[in-house]
PDB file of C-alpha atoms in Angstrom:
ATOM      1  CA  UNK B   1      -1.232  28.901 -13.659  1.00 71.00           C
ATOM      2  CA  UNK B   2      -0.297  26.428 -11.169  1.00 86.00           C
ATOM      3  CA  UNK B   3       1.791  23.691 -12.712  1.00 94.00           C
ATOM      4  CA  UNK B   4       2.779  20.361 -10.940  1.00 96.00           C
ATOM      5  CA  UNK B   5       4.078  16.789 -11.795  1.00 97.00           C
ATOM      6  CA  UNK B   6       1.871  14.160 -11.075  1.00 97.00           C
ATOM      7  CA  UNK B   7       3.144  10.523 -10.732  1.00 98.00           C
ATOM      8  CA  UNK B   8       0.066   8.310 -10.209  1.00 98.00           C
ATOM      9  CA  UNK B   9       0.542   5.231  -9.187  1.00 98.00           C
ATOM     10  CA  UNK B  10      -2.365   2.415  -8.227  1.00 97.00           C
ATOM     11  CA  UNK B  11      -1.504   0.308  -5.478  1.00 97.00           C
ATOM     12  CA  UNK B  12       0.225  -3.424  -6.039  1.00 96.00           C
ATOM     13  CA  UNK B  13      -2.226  -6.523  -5.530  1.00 93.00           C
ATOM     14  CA  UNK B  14      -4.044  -6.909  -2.359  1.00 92.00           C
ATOM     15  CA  UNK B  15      -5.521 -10.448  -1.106  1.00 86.00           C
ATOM     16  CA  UNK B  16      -8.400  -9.028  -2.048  1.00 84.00           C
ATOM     17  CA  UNK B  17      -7.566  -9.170  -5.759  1.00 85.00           C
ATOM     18  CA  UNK B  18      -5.926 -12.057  -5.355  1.00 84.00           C
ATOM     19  CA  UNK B  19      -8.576 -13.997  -4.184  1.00 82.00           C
ATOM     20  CA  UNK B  20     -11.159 -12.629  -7.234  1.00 75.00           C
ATOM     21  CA  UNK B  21      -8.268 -13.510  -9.554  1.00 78.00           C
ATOM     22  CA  UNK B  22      -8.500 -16.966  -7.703  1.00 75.00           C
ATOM     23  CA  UNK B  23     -12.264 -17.271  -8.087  1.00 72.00           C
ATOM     24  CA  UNK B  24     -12.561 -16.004 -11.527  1.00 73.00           C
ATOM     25  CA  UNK B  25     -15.504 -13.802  -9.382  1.00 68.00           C
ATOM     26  CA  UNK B  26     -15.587 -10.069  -8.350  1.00 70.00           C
ATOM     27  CA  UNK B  27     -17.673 -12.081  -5.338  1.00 69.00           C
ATOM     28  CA  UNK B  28     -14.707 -11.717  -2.841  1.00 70.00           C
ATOM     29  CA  UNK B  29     -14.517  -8.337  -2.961  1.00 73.00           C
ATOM     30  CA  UNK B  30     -17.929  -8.411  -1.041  1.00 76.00           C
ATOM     31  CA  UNK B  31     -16.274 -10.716   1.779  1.00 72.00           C
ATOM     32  CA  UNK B  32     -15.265  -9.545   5.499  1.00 77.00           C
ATOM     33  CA  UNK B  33     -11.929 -11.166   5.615  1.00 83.00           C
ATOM     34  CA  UNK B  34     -10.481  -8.976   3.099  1.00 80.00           C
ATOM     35  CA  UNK B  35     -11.602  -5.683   5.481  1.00 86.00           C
ATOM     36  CA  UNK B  36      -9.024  -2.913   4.303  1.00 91.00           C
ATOM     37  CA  UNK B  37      -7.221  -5.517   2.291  1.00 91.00           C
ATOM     38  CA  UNK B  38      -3.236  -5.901   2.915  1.00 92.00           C
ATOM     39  CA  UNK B  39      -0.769  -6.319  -0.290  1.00 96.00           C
ATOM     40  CA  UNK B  40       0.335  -9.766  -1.627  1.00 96.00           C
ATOM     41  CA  UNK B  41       3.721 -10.784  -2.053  1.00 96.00           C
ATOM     42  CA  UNK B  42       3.267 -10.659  -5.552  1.00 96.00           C
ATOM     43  CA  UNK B  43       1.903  -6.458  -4.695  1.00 96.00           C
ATOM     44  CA  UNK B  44       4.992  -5.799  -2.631  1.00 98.00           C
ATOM     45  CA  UNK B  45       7.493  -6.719  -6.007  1.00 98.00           C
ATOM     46  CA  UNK B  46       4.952  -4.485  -7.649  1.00 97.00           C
ATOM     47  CA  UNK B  47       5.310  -1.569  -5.021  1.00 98.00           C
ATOM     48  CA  UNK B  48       8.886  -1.906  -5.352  1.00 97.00           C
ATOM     49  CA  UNK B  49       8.882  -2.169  -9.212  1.00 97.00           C
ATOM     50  CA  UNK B  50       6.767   0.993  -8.978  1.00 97.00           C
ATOM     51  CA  UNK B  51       9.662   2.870  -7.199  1.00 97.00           C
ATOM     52  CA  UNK B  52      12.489   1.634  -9.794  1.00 96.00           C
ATOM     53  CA  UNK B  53       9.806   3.239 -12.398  1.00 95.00           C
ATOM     54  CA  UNK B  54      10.220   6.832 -10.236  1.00 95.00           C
ATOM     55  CA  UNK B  55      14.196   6.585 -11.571  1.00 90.00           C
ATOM     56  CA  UNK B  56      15.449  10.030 -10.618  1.00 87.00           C
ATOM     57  CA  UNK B  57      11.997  12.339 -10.244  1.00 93.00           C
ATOM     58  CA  UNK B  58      12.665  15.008  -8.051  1.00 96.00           C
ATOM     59  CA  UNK B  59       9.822  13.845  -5.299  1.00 97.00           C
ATOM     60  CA  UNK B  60       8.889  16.687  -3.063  1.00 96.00           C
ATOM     61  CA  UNK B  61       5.602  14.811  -1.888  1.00 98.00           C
ATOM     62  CA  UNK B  62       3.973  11.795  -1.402  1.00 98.00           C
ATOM     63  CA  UNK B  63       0.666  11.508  -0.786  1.00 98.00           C
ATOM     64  CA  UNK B  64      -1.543   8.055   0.025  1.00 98.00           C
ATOM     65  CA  UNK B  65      -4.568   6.829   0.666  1.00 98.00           C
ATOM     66  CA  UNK B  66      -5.313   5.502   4.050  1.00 98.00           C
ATOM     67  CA  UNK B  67      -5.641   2.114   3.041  1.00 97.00           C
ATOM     68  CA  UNK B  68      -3.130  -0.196   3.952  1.00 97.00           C
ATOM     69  CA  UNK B  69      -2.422  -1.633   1.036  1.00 95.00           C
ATOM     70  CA  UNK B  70      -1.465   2.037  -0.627  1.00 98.00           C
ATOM     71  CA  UNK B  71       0.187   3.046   2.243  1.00 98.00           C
ATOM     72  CA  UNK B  72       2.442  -0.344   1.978  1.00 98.00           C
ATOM     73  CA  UNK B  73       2.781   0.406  -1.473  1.00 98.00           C
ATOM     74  CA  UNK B  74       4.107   4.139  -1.203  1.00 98.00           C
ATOM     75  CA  UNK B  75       6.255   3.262   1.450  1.00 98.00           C
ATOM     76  CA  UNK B  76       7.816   0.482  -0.240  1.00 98.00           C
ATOM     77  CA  UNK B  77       8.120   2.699  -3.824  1.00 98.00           C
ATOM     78  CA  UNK B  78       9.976   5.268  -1.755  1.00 98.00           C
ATOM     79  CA  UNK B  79      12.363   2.847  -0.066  1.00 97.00           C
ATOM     80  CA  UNK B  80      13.385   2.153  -3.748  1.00 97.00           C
ATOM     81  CA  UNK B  81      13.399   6.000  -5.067  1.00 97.00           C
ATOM     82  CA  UNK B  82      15.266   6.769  -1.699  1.00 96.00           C
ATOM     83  CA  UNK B  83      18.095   4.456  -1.972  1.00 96.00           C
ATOM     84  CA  UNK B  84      18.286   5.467  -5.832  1.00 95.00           C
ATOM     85  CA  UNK B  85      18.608   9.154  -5.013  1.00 95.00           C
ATOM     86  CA  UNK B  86      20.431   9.140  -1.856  1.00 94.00           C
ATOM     87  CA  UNK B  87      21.656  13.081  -2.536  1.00 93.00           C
ATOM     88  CA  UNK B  88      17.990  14.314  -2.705  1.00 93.00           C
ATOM     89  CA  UNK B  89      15.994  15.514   0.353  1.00 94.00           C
ATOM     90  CA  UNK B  90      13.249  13.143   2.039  1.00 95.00           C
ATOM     91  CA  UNK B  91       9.696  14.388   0.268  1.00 97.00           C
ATOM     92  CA  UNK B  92       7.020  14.443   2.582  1.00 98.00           C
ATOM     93  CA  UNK B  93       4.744  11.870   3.112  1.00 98.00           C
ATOM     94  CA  UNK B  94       1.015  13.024   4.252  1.00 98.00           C
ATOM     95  CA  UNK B  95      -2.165  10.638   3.661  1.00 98.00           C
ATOM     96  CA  UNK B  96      -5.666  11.827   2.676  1.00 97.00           C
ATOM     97  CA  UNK B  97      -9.008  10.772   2.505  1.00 96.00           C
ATOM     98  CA  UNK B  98      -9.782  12.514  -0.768  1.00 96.00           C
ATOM     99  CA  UNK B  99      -8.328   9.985  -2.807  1.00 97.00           C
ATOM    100  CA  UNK B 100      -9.801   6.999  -0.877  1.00 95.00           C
ATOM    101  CA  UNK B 101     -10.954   3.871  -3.633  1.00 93.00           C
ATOM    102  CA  UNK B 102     -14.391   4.956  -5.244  1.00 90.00           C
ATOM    103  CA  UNK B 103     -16.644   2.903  -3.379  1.00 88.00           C
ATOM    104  CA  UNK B 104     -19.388   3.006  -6.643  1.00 86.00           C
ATOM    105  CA  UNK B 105     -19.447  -0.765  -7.414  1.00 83.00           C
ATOM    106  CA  UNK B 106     -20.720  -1.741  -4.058  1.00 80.00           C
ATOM    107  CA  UNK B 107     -20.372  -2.143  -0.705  1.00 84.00           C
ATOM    108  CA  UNK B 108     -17.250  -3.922  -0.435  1.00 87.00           C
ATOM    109  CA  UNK B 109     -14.708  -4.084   2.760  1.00 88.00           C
ATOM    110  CA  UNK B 110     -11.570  -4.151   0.841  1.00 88.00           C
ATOM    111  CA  UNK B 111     -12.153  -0.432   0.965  1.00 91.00           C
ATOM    112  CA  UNK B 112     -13.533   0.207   4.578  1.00 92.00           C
ATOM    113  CA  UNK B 113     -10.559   1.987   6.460  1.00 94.00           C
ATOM    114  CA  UNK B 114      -9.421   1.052   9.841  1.00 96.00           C
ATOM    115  CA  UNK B 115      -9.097   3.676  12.603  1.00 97.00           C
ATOM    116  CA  UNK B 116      -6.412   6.196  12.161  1.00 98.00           C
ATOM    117  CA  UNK B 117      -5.320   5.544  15.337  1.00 97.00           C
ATOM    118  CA  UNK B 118      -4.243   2.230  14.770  1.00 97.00           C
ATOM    119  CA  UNK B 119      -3.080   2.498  11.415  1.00 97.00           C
ATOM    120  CA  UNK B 120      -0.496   5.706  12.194  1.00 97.00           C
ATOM    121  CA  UNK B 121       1.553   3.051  14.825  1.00 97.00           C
ATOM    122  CA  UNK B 122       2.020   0.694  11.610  1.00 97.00           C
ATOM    123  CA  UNK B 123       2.736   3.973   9.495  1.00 98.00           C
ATOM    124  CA  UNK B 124       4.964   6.594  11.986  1.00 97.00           C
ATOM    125  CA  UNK B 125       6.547   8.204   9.234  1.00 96.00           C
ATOM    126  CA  UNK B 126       3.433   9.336   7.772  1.00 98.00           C
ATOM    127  CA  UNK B 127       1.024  12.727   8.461  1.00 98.00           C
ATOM    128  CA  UNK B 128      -2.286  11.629   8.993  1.00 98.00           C
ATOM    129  CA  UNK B 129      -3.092  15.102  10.488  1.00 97.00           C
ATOM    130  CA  UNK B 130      -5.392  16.142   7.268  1.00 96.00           C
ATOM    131  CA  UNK B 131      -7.704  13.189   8.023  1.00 97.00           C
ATOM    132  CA  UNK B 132     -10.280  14.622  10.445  1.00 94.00           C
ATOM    133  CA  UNK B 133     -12.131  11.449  11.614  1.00 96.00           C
ATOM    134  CA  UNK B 134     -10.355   8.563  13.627  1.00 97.00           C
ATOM    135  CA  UNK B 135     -13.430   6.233  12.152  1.00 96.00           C
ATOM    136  CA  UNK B 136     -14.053   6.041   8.684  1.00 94.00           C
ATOM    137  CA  UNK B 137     -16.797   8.598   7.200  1.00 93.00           C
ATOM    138  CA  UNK B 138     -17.133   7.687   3.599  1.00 92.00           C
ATOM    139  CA  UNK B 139     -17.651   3.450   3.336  1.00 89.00           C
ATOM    140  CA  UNK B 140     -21.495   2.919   4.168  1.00 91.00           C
ATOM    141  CA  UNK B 141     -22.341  -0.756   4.955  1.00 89.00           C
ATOM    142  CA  UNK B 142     -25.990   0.701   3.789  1.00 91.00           C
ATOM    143  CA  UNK B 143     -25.263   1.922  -0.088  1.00 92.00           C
ATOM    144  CA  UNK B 144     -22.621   2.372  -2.448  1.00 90.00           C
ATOM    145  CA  UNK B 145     -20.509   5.698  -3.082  1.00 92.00           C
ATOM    146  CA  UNK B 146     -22.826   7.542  -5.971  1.00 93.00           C
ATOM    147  CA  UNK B 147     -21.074   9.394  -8.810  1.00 94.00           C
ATOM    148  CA  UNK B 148     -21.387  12.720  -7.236  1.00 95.00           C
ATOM    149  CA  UNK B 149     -19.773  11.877  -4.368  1.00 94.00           C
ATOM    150  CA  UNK B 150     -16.850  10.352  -5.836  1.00 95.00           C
ATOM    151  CA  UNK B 151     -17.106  13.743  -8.229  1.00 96.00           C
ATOM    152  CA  UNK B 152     -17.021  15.704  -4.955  1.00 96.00           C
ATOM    153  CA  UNK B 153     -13.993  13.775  -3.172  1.00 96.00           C
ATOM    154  CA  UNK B 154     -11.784  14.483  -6.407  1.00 97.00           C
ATOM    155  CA  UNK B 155     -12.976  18.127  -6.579  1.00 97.00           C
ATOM    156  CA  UNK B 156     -11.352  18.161  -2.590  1.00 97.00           C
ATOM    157  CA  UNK B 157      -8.718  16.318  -3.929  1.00 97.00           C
ATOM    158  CA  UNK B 158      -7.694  18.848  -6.994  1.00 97.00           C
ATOM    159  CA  UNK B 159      -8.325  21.682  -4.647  1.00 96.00           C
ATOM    160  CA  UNK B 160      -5.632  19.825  -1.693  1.00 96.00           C
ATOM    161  CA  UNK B 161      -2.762  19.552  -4.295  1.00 96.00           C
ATOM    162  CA  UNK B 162      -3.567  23.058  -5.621  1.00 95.00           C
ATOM    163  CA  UNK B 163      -3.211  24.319  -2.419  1.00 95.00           C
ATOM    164  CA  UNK B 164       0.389  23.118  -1.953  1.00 95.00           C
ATOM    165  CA  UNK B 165       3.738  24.442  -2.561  1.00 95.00           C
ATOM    166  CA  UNK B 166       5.373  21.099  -3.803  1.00 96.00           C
ATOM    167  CA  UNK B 167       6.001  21.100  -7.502  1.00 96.00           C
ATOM    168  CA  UNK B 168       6.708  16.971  -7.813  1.00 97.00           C
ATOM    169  CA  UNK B 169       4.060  14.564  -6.509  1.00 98.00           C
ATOM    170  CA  UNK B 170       3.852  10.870  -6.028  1.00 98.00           C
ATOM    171  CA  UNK B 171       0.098  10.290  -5.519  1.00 98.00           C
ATOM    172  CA  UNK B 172      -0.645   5.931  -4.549  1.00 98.00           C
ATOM    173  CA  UNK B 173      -3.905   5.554  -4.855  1.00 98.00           C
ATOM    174  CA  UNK B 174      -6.840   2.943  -6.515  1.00 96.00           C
ATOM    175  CA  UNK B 175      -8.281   2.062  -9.545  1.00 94.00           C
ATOM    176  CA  UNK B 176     -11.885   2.930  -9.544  1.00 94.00           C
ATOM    177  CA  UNK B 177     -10.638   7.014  -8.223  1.00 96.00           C
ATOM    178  CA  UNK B 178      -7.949   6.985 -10.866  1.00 96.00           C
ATOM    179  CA  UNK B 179     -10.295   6.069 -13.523  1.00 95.00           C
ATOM    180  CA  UNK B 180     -12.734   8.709 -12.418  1.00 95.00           C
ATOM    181  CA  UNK B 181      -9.768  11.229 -12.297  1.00 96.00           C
ATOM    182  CA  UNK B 182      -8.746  10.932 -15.359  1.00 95.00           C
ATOM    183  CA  UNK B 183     -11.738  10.754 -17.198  1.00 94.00           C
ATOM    184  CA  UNK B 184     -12.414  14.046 -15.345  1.00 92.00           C
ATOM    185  CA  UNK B 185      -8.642  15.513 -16.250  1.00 91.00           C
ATOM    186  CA  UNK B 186      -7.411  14.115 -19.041  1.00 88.00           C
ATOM    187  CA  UNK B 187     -10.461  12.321 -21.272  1.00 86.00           C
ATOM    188  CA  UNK B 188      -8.830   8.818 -20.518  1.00 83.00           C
ATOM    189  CA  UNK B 189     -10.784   6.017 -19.688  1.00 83.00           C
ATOM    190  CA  UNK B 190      -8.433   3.299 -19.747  1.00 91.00           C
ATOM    191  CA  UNK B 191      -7.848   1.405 -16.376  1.00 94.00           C
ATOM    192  CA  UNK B 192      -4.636   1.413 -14.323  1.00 95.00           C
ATOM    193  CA  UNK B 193      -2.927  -2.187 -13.587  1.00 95.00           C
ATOM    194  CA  UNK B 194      -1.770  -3.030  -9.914  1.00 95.00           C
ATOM    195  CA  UNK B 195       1.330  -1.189  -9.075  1.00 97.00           C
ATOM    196  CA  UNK B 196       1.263   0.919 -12.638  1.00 97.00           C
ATOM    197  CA  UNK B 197       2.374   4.850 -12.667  1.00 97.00           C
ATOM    198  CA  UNK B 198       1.605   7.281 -15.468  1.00 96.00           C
ATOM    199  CA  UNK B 199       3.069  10.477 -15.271  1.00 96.00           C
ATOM    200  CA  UNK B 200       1.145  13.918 -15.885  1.00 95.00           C
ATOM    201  CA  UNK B 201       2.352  17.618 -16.098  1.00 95.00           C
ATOM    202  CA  UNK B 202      -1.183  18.666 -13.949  1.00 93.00           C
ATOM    203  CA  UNK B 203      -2.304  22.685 -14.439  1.00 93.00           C
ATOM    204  CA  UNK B 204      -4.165  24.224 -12.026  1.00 86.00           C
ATOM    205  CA  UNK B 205      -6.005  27.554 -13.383  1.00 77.00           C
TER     206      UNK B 205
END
């Protein structure tokens, strides 16, 4: 058996959440001008609070959704982690579609991607070279995400991190796939705060 650890870490608060915490209304999350939704202030202390959290883990990869606001937050985790470990070797960073926010509770543009083109200039440090599409494939202005889909996307995603050789993974992600992951994995249903990581010793048969 394949054996890895698994940090998992949802993303600090966007503007998007921000603004539904402001409302008191999941409304917002339905509105244009939070389109691939950027972190707070308040979700960059979390991003960096996350990386304090990583203490000493020996990080051989980190791996990100292509939204900006878990990009941001990886980046700014392993600012924190790096300067913490200074000895240890730079992890590689590589973003994937696979673990993309579940888009199952509507059609909301928090969650629709910009092009990879444009986001790799903001993000140089990054491999976006899984990602196939320049334009995003999975949000539909038309229908939500069903549960099969998302299903699918974390079967890819299981099968991605089998497939590599790094033992120590730092995985920044959302709430709705991290919910659905571990209620696949690990029979947990309990819901990840912004900027939270759990830890997992992952087995792959």
């Amino acid at each position: 058996a394949n054996a890895k650890i698994i940090h998992l870490l949802r993303h600090g608060e966007g503007t998007h959440n921000e603004a539904c915490d402001d409302a008191c209304t999941d409304d917002k999350y339905e509105d244009e001008r939070y389109a691939d939704a950027p972190l707070t202030e308040r979700g960059k202390q979390q991003a960096t609070h996350a990386g304090s959290i990583l203490g000493s883990a020996r990080l051989d990869l980190i791996l990100s959704s292509p939204l900006t606001r878990a990009l941001d937050t990886a980046t700014r985790a392993h600012a924190v982690w790096s300067a913490a470990n200074p000895s240890a070797s730079e992890p590689k960073f590589v973003s994937l579609e696979h673990c993309r926010e579940g888009l199952t509770y509507g059609v909301h543009p928090c969650n629709r991607r910009r092009q990879i083109s444009e986001i790799s200039k903001e993000y140089p440090n990054v491999d976006f070279s899984a990602i196939t599409s320049n334009t995003d494939t999975i949000w539909n202005a038309k229908r939500a995400e069903s549960e099969k889909e998302l299903d699918a996307r974390i079967t890819l995603f299981l099968q991605w991190l089998n497939s590599r050789e790094e033992k120590e993974v730092l995985v920044s992600t959302h709430c709705v796939f991290l919910h659905a992951l571990l209620k696949r994995c690990a029979s947990q249903t309990s819901w990840f705060n912004r900027g939270e990581v759990r830890s997992y010793i992952m087995t792959f048969d």
